[in-house]
mmCIF file of C-alpha atoms in Angstrom:
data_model
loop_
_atom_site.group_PDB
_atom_site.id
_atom_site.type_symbol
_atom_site.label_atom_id
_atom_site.label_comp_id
_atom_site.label_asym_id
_atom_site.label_seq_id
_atom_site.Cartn_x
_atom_site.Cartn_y
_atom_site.Cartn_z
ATOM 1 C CA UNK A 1 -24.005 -28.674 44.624
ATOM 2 C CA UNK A 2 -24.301 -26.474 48.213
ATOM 3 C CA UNK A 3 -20.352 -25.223 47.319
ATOM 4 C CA UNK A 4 -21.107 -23.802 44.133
ATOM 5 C CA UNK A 5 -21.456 -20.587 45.922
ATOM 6 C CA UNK A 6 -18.518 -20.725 47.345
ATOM 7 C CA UNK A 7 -16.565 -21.158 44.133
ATOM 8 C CA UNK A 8 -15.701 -19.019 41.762
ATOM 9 C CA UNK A 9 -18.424 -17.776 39.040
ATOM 10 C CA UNK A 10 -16.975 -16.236 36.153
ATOM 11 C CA UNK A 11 -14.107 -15.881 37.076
ATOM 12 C CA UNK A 12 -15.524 -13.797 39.861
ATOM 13 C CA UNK A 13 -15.261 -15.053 43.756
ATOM 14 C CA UNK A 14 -18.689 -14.121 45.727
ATOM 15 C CA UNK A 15 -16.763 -14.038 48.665
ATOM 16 C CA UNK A 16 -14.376 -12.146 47.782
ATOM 17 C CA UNK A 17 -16.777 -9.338 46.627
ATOM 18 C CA UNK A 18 -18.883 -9.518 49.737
ATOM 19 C CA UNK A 19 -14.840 -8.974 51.326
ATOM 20 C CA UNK A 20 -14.686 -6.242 49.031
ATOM 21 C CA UNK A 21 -17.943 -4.238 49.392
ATOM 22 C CA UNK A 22 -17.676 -4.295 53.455
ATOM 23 C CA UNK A 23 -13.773 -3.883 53.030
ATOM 24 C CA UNK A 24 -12.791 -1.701 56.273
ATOM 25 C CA UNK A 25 -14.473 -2.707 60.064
ATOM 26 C CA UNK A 26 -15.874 0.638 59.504
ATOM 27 C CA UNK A 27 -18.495 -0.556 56.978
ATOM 28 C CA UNK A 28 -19.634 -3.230 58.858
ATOM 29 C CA UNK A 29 -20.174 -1.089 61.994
ATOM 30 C CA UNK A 30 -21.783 1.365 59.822
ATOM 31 C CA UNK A 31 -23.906 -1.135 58.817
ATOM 32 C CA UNK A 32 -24.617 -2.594 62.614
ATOM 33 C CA UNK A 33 -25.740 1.206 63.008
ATOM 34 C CA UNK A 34 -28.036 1.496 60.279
ATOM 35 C CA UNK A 35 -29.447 -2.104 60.998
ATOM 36 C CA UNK A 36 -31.351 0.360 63.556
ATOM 37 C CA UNK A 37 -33.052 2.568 61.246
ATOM 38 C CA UNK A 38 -32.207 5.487 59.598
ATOM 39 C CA UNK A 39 -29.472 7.675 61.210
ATOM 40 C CA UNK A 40 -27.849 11.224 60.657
ATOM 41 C CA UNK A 41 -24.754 11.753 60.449
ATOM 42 C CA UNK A 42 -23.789 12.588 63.691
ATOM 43 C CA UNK A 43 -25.832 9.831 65.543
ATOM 44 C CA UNK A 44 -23.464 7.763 63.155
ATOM 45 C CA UNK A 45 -20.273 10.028 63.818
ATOM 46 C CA UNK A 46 -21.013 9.054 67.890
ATOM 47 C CA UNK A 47 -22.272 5.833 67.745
ATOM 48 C CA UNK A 48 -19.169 4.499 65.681
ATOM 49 C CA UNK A 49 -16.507 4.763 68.028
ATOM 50 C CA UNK A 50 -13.321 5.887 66.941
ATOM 51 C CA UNK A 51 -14.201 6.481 63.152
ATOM 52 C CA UNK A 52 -13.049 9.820 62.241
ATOM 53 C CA UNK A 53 -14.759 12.562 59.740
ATOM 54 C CA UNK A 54 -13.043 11.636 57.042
ATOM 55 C CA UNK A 55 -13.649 8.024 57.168
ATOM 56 C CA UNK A 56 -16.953 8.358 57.977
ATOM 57 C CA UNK A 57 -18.018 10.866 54.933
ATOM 58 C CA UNK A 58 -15.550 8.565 52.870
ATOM 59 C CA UNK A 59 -17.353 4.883 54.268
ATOM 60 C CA UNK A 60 -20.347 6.450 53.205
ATOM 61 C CA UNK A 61 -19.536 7.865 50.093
ATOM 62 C CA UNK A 62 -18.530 3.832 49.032
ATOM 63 C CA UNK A 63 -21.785 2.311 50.588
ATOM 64 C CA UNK A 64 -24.111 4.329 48.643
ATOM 65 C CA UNK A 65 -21.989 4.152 45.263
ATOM 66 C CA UNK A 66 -21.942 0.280 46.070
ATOM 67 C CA UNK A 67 -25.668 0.725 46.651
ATOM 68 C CA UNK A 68 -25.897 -0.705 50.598
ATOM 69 C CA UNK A 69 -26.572 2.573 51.760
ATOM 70 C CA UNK A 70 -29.505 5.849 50.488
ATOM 71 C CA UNK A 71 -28.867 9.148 51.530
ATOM 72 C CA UNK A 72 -31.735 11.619 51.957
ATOM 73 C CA UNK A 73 -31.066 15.423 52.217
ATOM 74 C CA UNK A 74 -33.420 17.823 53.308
ATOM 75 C CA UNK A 75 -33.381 21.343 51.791
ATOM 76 C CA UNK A 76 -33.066 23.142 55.148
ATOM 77 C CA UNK A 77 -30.751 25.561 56.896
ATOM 78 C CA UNK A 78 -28.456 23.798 58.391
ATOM 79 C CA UNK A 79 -28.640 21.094 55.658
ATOM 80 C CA UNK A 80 -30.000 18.145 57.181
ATOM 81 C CA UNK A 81 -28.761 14.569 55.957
ATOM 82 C CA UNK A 82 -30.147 11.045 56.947
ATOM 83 C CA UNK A 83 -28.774 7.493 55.872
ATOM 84 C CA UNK A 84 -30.485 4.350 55.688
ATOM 85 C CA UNK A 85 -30.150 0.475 54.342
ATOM 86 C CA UNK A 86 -31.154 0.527 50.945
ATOM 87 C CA UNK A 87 -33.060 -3.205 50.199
ATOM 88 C CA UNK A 88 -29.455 -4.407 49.555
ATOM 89 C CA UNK A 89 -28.308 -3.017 52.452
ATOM 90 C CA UNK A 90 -30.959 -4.435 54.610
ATOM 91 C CA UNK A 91 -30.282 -7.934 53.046
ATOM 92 C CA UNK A 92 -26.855 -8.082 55.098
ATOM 93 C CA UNK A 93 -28.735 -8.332 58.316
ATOM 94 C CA UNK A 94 -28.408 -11.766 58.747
ATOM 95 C CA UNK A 95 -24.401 -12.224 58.016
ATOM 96 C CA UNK A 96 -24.225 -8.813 60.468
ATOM 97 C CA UNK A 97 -26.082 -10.855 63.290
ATOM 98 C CA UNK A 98 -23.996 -14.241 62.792
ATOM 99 C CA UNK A 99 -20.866 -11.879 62.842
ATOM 100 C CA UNK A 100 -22.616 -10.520 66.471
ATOM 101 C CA UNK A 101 -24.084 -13.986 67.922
ATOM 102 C CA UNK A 102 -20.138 -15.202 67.173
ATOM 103 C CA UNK A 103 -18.538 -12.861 68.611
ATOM 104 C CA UNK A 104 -20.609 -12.984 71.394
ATOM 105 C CA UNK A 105 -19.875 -17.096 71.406
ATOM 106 C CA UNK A 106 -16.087 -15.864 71.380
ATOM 107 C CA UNK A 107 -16.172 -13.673 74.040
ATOM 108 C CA UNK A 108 -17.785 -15.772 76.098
ATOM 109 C CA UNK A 109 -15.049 -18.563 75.800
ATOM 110 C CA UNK A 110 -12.417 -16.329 76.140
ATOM 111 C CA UNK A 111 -13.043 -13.424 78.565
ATOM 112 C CA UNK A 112 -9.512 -12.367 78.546
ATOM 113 C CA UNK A 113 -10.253 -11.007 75.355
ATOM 114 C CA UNK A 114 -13.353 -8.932 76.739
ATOM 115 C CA UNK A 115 -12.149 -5.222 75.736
ATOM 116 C CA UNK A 116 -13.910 -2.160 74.168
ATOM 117 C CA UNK A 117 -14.220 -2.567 70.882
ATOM 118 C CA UNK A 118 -16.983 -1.086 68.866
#
């Protein structure tokens, strides 16, 4: 049955968690980000336009308790902090691209709709 994963299981709604886990555009541009490789935080902090301090550290914070995201500090003066796709993280790749090759699609068909978003 190819809808059984789109129903509920347990009670629980797989769609509905992947809703949940990426649950603010910020995660999912995070994400786009970190599909490059690992970043620090300020190559994040630049490259996610518009995301302040606060909901960057916070965005984080959620990915890597959710486990999409590792964080690697380096005992050094200034502390130096990298993030990365953790396995699971990585494993989102595929729905970030389809979410990229659509929008494109959109875009394309609607031009009046061509602004700067990141």
């Amino acid at each position: 049955m190819a809808n059984r994963k789109l129903l509920e299981q347990n009670g629980i709604c797989p769609v509905a968690t992947t809703i949940d886990l990426l649950s603010s555009k910020w995660k999912v541009l995070i994400m786009r980000d970190l599909l490059k490789g690992m970043q620090r935080y300020s190559s994040l902090k630049n490259s996610v336009a518009g995301i302040s301090q606060k909901m960057l550290t916070q965005s984080l914070r959620e990915m890597e308790e959710d486990g999409l995201v590792e964080r690697k500090v380096y005992a050094e003066v200034p502390p130096k902090v990298e993030y990365q796709l953790s396995p699971l993280g990585q494993s989102m790749a595929p729905i970030i691209e389809s979410m990229a090759n659509w929008g494109s699609e959109y875009l394309d068909q609607h031009p009046e709709k061509k602004k700067k978003i990141q």
